[in-house]
């Protein structure tokens, strides 16, 4: 703190003027990228020496897909403009979806509440207040039927922004309705290792059990619902938790490679499952670095699939990317500035060639999106698509010495970190806290750099705005949630208890025997078991407590084997 | 010689998983000489209170990114008073909406550090609320 | 374990008021009643080096020695906290009340610390029959083991059925701390190279039970056989009437091998019961080393006071100038300190 003595009036006004000048003059505060890659003043041919067009880039739609997954890119198929929707009871979320579709959203990502995301029932005595708060509460097939009433899941694809239990729920509903599972469309994010890292503790999502569930899900889906899309890895959450651009690629690839190896051990080859997989990515604030990341990612993916897994199917090798712009980069002070941030992130994703895109709302750091903010996010994409011309030409930044060099750098960093993680072993590196340590270090250094002024975030550590009234918050009528909870309790009493017990016992036996647990999970859900009951049974059969929080005891007695 | 340390319990209540802020705070407080007892995510009020008692913490810090903080905070403070530890200062961080600050103060929350708060503010609060001084922190009483 | 509707259970009646704990006798009675806050406050006073509690500690020591103390140590990342969590779980199933002292000897420059071991034991957080206290180094050199020993006196006075002491293996301090334990469990993970080389000096000698955790990882069996071989050369291994340290395999995360560990700990306690001579020898050796530690610590504390600190620095100058040697300087300091 400056503790120098009092200043004269004239000194003070001179200092004020200097401070004001400081505020209006734009200076370069940093020469490294947001992730920490040092950059040069300018780039030239020497910086991409040795690059071979056919080998390292290829035309858009050609191996190794650095320049894009499809030859015509957005001329042949536009990206899917998505919006995230989810709050309260299934009825509340349904209302939100219908409003979003009216705005011109091509598809919605349905987000579930934190309880449903962790397979905890909404009547959990300790956590019930969180039910419906940050997403839709969806504990049973009956609730899914309410949410998707009138929607044919073999004709309309619904994207689920969640990992646990949603896939068995959707399959259970489709089976109950007598649908042809081979025609089931939609997507979700089966990546439990990501969930383990996001949730932050071993008790809620044990690493080994989580990973087994991912493998079960991908095996089941590749055999039964080949049109269903698998958002794996869910690298968005990993990036947001705290890794650089290269770290997003490294961690995601480590997860994908381990998963594919374990699938291969079960007889599921890369070309049976990889064509259904898509990378769930973020778009952070450093424009050029993000474009480079998408390009490096596609190249690493293509080469890994072909060279390490022996893929022969181009659909396995060309990576599709589902992008959500970074919420982490958006800040609370002067929140309308987030519109500018989100616009640049969205543009980076488009120039990076993503296949679906959801723009974070400007009020993301304040609350769950308000309707007005959601509309502006949709308009942002419409402006970029229709006025700016962002979608006209594939890989418009390809061939830039800077972008190509940065692509190479991100790729090299990613491969280096991937090797390090695989050297330890991914599961071990998660279980013993190595990965979380990496993330904590990243966040810690990030904060230190902000404190030292080596990293400027407008409104946070510089250009601090005048205090302003807090913006309006999203809110919804809790009436729907009360009725939903009532319905949930009534269902638990009214369901066929004999059938339920039989299905739960079968699930327990399936998990114990080591076979794929998904068929038995689906059958139990059809018998009106809740997600908490199904996952709790899987946990008990895996030698864990029914409730990770030790508050609820299992209502079931399990067979002795 | 060992000295009077500030022991600060950091925890999250409910199903909130956005832990990067509180994990970074733990590191920054450690750098300032605080003994941080880190409880992580998914705690119940009872669990926090039992830890607070066993660890004889001088202060409790909670971080929230979900909208249910009014409920969880009120519940915790009620149970702290019942358990005879209502005197331990409580501070909150994370996404605390300015509109809720008066209600939180009314409940008995002593420190609120929403977005934009600085480490110096938090350190000063810790020293004032606990009556202890940190090695490098001359902020108390200044 | 009982179902707890509402999910909340706070040890209301056992927290005490936090007000003046009263006379030493009253404090001892409060501890015997299991008043957690009194115990917790007392440990804080021990940690801050409050000399006023020495008479109380003497009284606790006179009455102590009843509770089994199990020490658990191993390198960072070996899974100690998870293993402790599993042990708590088994002991709770047996209806035993458990106290844990989790000591982290790592000492960052700032003097601060992040004590995060509780996270892995979080499932017991609402169980009032489980008491977990974390303790940091606070820049102490040898004093940590003594402070830990004093904290164990407090826990011992509270009537827990078992006390677990967890320390991270980063230096000599955790071996010192283990001198308080009746049973010492050394945790290792499968090592890439020579498992015994990876052990720090002294660790092999003090272990009563060796655990190779993460036993599903590659190299587990080799680590087990390397440890067994090394143990067969231990001085006590040749004697028929001595305890032969077993090497066990566990997977703490999955809860595998824990029953065997619990049985092994019980068997070791039973061995002490049936072999009072060996037990006495062991306690004597441990206490001898503790007393030597304590002498150094007491001297160190006395040197901190006023002119003694100055005298110490003066003697140090003499030694540096080679006007006095280390032996003579130490004798002079001791003679002075005894006065």
mmCIF file with all atom_site columns, N, CA, C and O in Angstrom, chain A residues 232-253:
data_model
loop_
_atom_site.group_PDB
_atom_site.id
_atom_site.type_symbol
_atom_site.label_atom_id
_atom_site.label_alt_id
_atom_site.label_comp_id
_atom_site.label_asym_id
_atom_site.label_entity_id
_atom_site.label_seq_id
_atom_site.pdbx_PDB_ins_code
_atom_site.Cartn_x
_atom_site.Cartn_y
_atom_site.Cartn_z
_atom_site.occupancy
_atom_site.B_iso_or_equiv
_atom_site.pdbx_formal_charge
_atom_site.auth_seq_id
_atom_site.auth_comp_id
_atom_site.auth_asym_id
_atom_site.auth_atom_id
_atom_site.pdbx_PDB_model_num
ATOM 1  N N  . UNK A 1 232 ? -18.121 -37.266 -25.310 1.00 0.00 ? 232 UNK A N  1
ATOM 2  C CA . UNK A 1 232 ? -17.034 -37.802 -24.485 1.00 0.00 ? 232 UNK A CA 1
ATOM 3  C C  . UNK A 1 232 ? -15.724 -37.559 -25.216 1.00 0.00 ? 232 UNK A C  1
ATOM 4  O O  . UNK A 1 232 ? -15.594 -37.990 -26.353 1.00 0.00 ? 232 UNK A O  1
ATOM 5  N N  . UNK A 1 233 ? -14.793 -36.865 -24.651 1.00 0.00 ? 233 UNK A N  1
ATOM 6  C CA . UNK A 1 233 ? -14.777 -36.385 -23.276 1.00 0.00 ? 233 UNK A CA 1
ATOM 7  C C  . UNK A 1 233 ? -15.595 -35.110 -23.089 1.00 0.00 ? 233 UNK A C  1
ATOM 8  O O  . UNK A 1 233 ? -15.833 -34.365 -24.026 1.00 0.00 ? 233 UNK A O  1
ATOM 9  N N  . UNK A 1 234 ? -15.995 -34.894 -21.845 1.00 0.00 ? 234 UNK A N  1
ATOM 10 C CA . UNK A 1 234 ? -16.632 -33.641 -21.483 1.00 0.00 ? 234 UNK A CA 1
ATOM 11 C C  . UNK A 1 234 ? -15.492 -32.756 -20.988 1.00 0.00 ? 234 UNK A C  1
ATOM 12 O O  . UNK A 1 234 ? -15.270 -32.611 -19.792 1.00 0.00 ? 234 UNK A O  1
ATOM 13 N N  . UNK A 1 235 ? -14.756 -32.223 -21.960 1.00 0.00 ? 235 UNK A N  1
ATOM 14 C CA . UNK A 1 235 ? -13.544 -31.480 -21.595 1.00 0.00 ? 235 UNK A CA 1
ATOM 15 C C  . UNK A 1 235 ? -13.856 -30.051 -21.147 1.00 0.00 ? 235 UNK A C  1
ATOM 16 O O  . UNK A 1 235 ? -13.006 -29.375 -20.574 1.00 0.00 ? 235 UNK A O  1
ATOM 17 N N  . UNK A 1 236 ? -15.088 -29.620 -21.406 1.00 0.00 ? 236 UNK A N  1
ATOM 18 C CA . UNK A 1 236 ? -15.470 -28.259 -21.017 1.00 0.00 ? 236 UNK A CA 1
ATOM 19 C C  . UNK A 1 236 ? -15.283 -28.039 -19.513 1.00 0.00 ? 236 UNK A C  1
ATOM 20 O O  . UNK A 1 236 ? -14.653 -27.078 -19.080 1.00 0.00 ? 236 UNK A O  1
ATOM 21 N N  . UNK A 1 237 ? -15.841 -28.967 -18.733 1.00 0.00 ? 237 UNK A N  1
ATOM 22 C CA . UNK A 1 237 ? -15.757 -28.798 -17.280 1.00 0.00 ? 237 UNK A CA 1
ATOM 23 C C  . UNK A 1 237 ? -14.322 -28.859 -16.774 1.00 0.00 ? 237 UNK A C  1
ATOM 24 O O  . UNK A 1 237 ? -13.975 -28.204 -15.803 1.00 0.00 ? 237 UNK A O  1
ATOM 25 N N  . UNK A 1 238 ? -13.498 -29.676 -17.451 1.00 0.00 ? 238 UNK A N  1
ATOM 26 C CA . UNK A 1 238 ? -12.094 -29.783 -17.027 1.00 0.00 ? 238 UNK A CA 1
ATOM 27 C C  . UNK A 1 238 ? -11.387 -28.459 -17.256 1.00 0.00 ? 238 UNK A C  1
ATOM 28 O O  . UNK A 1 238 ? -10.646 -27.958 -16.418 1.00 0.00 ? 238 UNK A O  1
ATOM 29 N N  . UNK A 1 239 ? -11.655 -27.875 -18.425 1.00 0.00 ? 239 UNK A N  1
ATOM 30 C CA . UNK A 1 239 ? -11.042 -26.591 -18.763 1.00 0.00 ? 239 UNK A CA 1
ATOM 31 C C  . UNK A 1 239 ? -11.487 -25.523 -17.780 1.00 0.00 ? 239 UNK A C  1
ATOM 32 O O  . UNK A 1 239 ? -10.675 -24.728 -17.292 1.00 0.00 ? 239 UNK A O  1
ATOM 33 N N  . UNK A 1 240 ? -12.774 -25.521 -17.479 1.00 0.00 ? 240 UNK A N  1
ATOM 34 C CA . UNK A 1 240 ? -13.320 -24.490 -16.590 1.00 0.00 ? 240 UNK A CA 1
ATOM 35 C C  . UNK A 1 240 ? -12.777 -24.640 -15.170 1.00 0.00 ? 240 UNK A C  1
ATOM 36 O O  . UNK A 1 240 ? -12.606 -23.666 -14.454 1.00 0.00 ? 240 UNK A O  1
ATOM 37 N N  . UNK A 1 241 ? -12.523 -25.869 -14.768 1.00 0.00 ? 241 UNK A N  1
ATOM 38 C CA . UNK A 1 241 ? -12.001 -26.114 -13.424 1.00 0.00 ? 241 UNK A CA 1
ATOM 39 C C  . UNK A 1 241 ? -10.583 -25.555 -13.279 1.00 0.00 ? 241 UNK A C  1
ATOM 40 O O  . UNK A 1 241 ? -10.159 -25.187 -12.187 1.00 0.00 ? 241 UNK A O  1
ATOM 41 N N  . UNK A 1 242 ? -9.847  -25.487 -14.427 1.00 0.00 ? 242 UNK A N  1
ATOM 42 C CA . UNK A 1 242 ? -8.533  -24.859 -14.352 1.00 0.00 ? 242 UNK A CA 1
ATOM 43 C C  . UNK A 1 242 ? -7.423  -25.613 -15.047 1.00 0.00 ? 242 UNK A C  1
ATOM 44 O O  . UNK A 1 242 ? -6.547  -26.161 -14.378 1.00 0.00 ? 242 UNK A O  1
ATOM 45 N N  . UNK A 1 243 ? -7.448  -25.657 -16.384 1.00 0.00 ? 243 UNK A N  1
ATOM 46 C CA . UNK A 1 243 ? -6.290  -26.127 -17.152 1.00 0.00 ? 243 UNK A CA 1
ATOM 47 C C  . UNK A 1 243 ? -6.139  -25.218 -18.365 1.00 0.00 ? 243 UNK A C  1
ATOM 48 O O  . UNK A 1 243 ? -7.100  -24.608 -18.821 1.00 0.00 ? 243 UNK A O  1
ATOM 49 N N  . UNK A 1 244 ? -4.915  -25.124 -18.901 1.00 0.00 ? 244 UNK A N  1
ATOM 50 C CA . UNK A 1 244 ? -4.724  -24.326 -20.113 1.00 0.00 ? 244 UNK A CA 1
ATOM 51 C C  . UNK A 1 244 ? -5.342  -25.023 -21.323 1.00 0.00 ? 244 UNK A C  1
ATOM 52 O O  . UNK A 1 244 ? -5.824  -26.155 -21.221 1.00 0.00 ? 244 UNK A O  1
ATOM 53 N N  . UNK A 1 245 ? -5.296  -24.342 -22.479 1.00 0.00 ? 245 UNK A N  1
ATOM 54 C CA . UNK A 1 245 ? -5.870  -24.909 -23.703 1.00 0.00 ? 245 UNK A CA 1
ATOM 55 C C  . UNK A 1 245 ? -5.257  -26.280 -23.993 1.00 0.00 ? 245 UNK A C  1
ATOM 56 O O  . UNK A 1 245 ? -5.967  -27.236 -24.316 1.00 0.00 ? 245 UNK A O  1
ATOM 57 N N  . UNK A 1 246 ? -3.940  -26.373 -23.851 1.00 0.00 ? 246 UNK A N  1
ATOM 58 C CA . UNK A 1 246 ? -3.283  -27.658 -24.111 1.00 0.00 ? 246 UNK A CA 1
ATOM 59 C C  . UNK A 1 246 ? -3.730  -28.716 -23.095 1.00 0.00 ? 246 UNK A C  1
ATOM 60 O O  . UNK A 1 246 ? -3.840  -29.890 -23.424 1.00 0.00 ? 246 UNK A O  1
ATOM 61 N N  . UNK A 1 247 ? -3.995  -28.286 -21.875 1.00 0.00 ? 247 UNK A N  1
ATOM 62 C CA . UNK A 1 247 ? -4.438  -29.200 -20.832 1.00 0.00 ? 247 UNK A CA 1
ATOM 63 C C  . UNK A 1 247 ? -5.815  -29.778 -21.132 1.00 0.00 ? 247 UNK A C  1
ATOM 64 O O  . UNK A 1 247 ? -6.095  -30.941 -20.817 1.00 0.00 ? 247 UNK A O  1
ATOM 65 N N  . UNK A 1 248 ? -6.673  -28.962 -21.737 1.00 0.00 ? 248 UNK A N  1
ATOM 66 C CA . UNK A 1 248 ? -7.995  -29.461 -22.142 1.00 0.00 ? 248 UNK A CA 1
ATOM 67 C C  . UNK A 1 248 ? -7.825  -30.640 -23.096 1.00 0.00 ? 248 UNK A C  1
ATOM 68 O O  . UNK A 1 248 ? -8.476  -31.679 -22.964 1.00 0.00 ? 248 UNK A O  1
ATOM 69 N N  . UNK A 1 249 ? -6.922  -30.465 -24.069 1.00 0.00 ? 249 UNK A N  1
ATOM 70 C CA . UNK A 1 249 ? -6.703  -31.536 -25.047 1.00 0.00 ? 249 UNK A CA 1
ATOM 71 C C  . UNK A 1 249 ? -6.077  -32.753 -24.360 1.00 0.00 ? 249 UNK A C  1
ATOM 72 O O  . UNK A 1 249 ? -6.513  -33.890 -24.557 1.00 0.00 ? 249 UNK A O  1
ATOM 73 N N  . UNK A 1 250 ? -5.058  -32.514 -23.517 1.00 0.00 ? 250 UNK A N  1
ATOM 74 C CA . UNK A 1 250 ? -4.327  -33.624 -22.907 1.00 0.00 ? 250 UNK A CA 1
ATOM 75 C C  . UNK A 1 250 ? -5.233  -34.467 -22.010 1.00 0.00 ? 250 UNK A C  1
ATOM 76 O O  . UNK A 1 250 ? -5.265  -35.697 -22.110 1.00 0.00 ? 250 UNK A O  1
ATOM 77 N N  . UNK A 1 251 ? -5.988  -33.790 -21.148 1.00 0.00 ? 251 UNK A N  1
ATOM 78 C CA . UNK A 1 251 ? -6.850  -34.537 -20.228 1.00 0.00 ? 251 UNK A CA 1
ATOM 79 C C  . UNK A 1 251 ? -7.952  -35.262 -20.979 1.00 0.00 ? 251 UNK A C  1
ATOM 80 O O  . UNK A 1 251 ? -8.261  -36.426 -20.708 1.00 0.00 ? 251 UNK A O  1
ATOM 81 N N  . UNK A 1 252 ? -8.556  -34.553 -21.938 1.00 0.00 ? 252 UNK A N  1
ATOM 82 C CA . UNK A 1 252 ? -9.627  -35.164 -22.734 1.00 0.00 ? 252 UNK A CA 1
ATOM 83 C C  . UNK A 1 252 ? -9.122  -36.379 -23.491 1.00 0.00 ? 252 UNK A C  1
ATOM 84 O O  . UNK A 1 252 ? -9.769  -37.432 -23.518 1.00 0.00 ? 252 UNK A O  1
ATOM 85 N N  . UNK A 1 253 ? -7.946  -36.251 -24.105 1.00 0.00 ? 253 UNK A N  1
ATOM 86 C CA . UNK A 1 253 ? -7.401  -37.378 -24.867 1.00 0.00 ? 253 UNK A CA 1
ATOM 87 C C  . UNK A 1 253 ? -7.049  -38.534 -23.932 1.00 0.00 ? 253 UNK A C  1
ATOM 88 O O  . UNK A 1 253 ? -7.235  -39.700 -24.284 1.00 0.00 ? 253 UNK A O  1
#
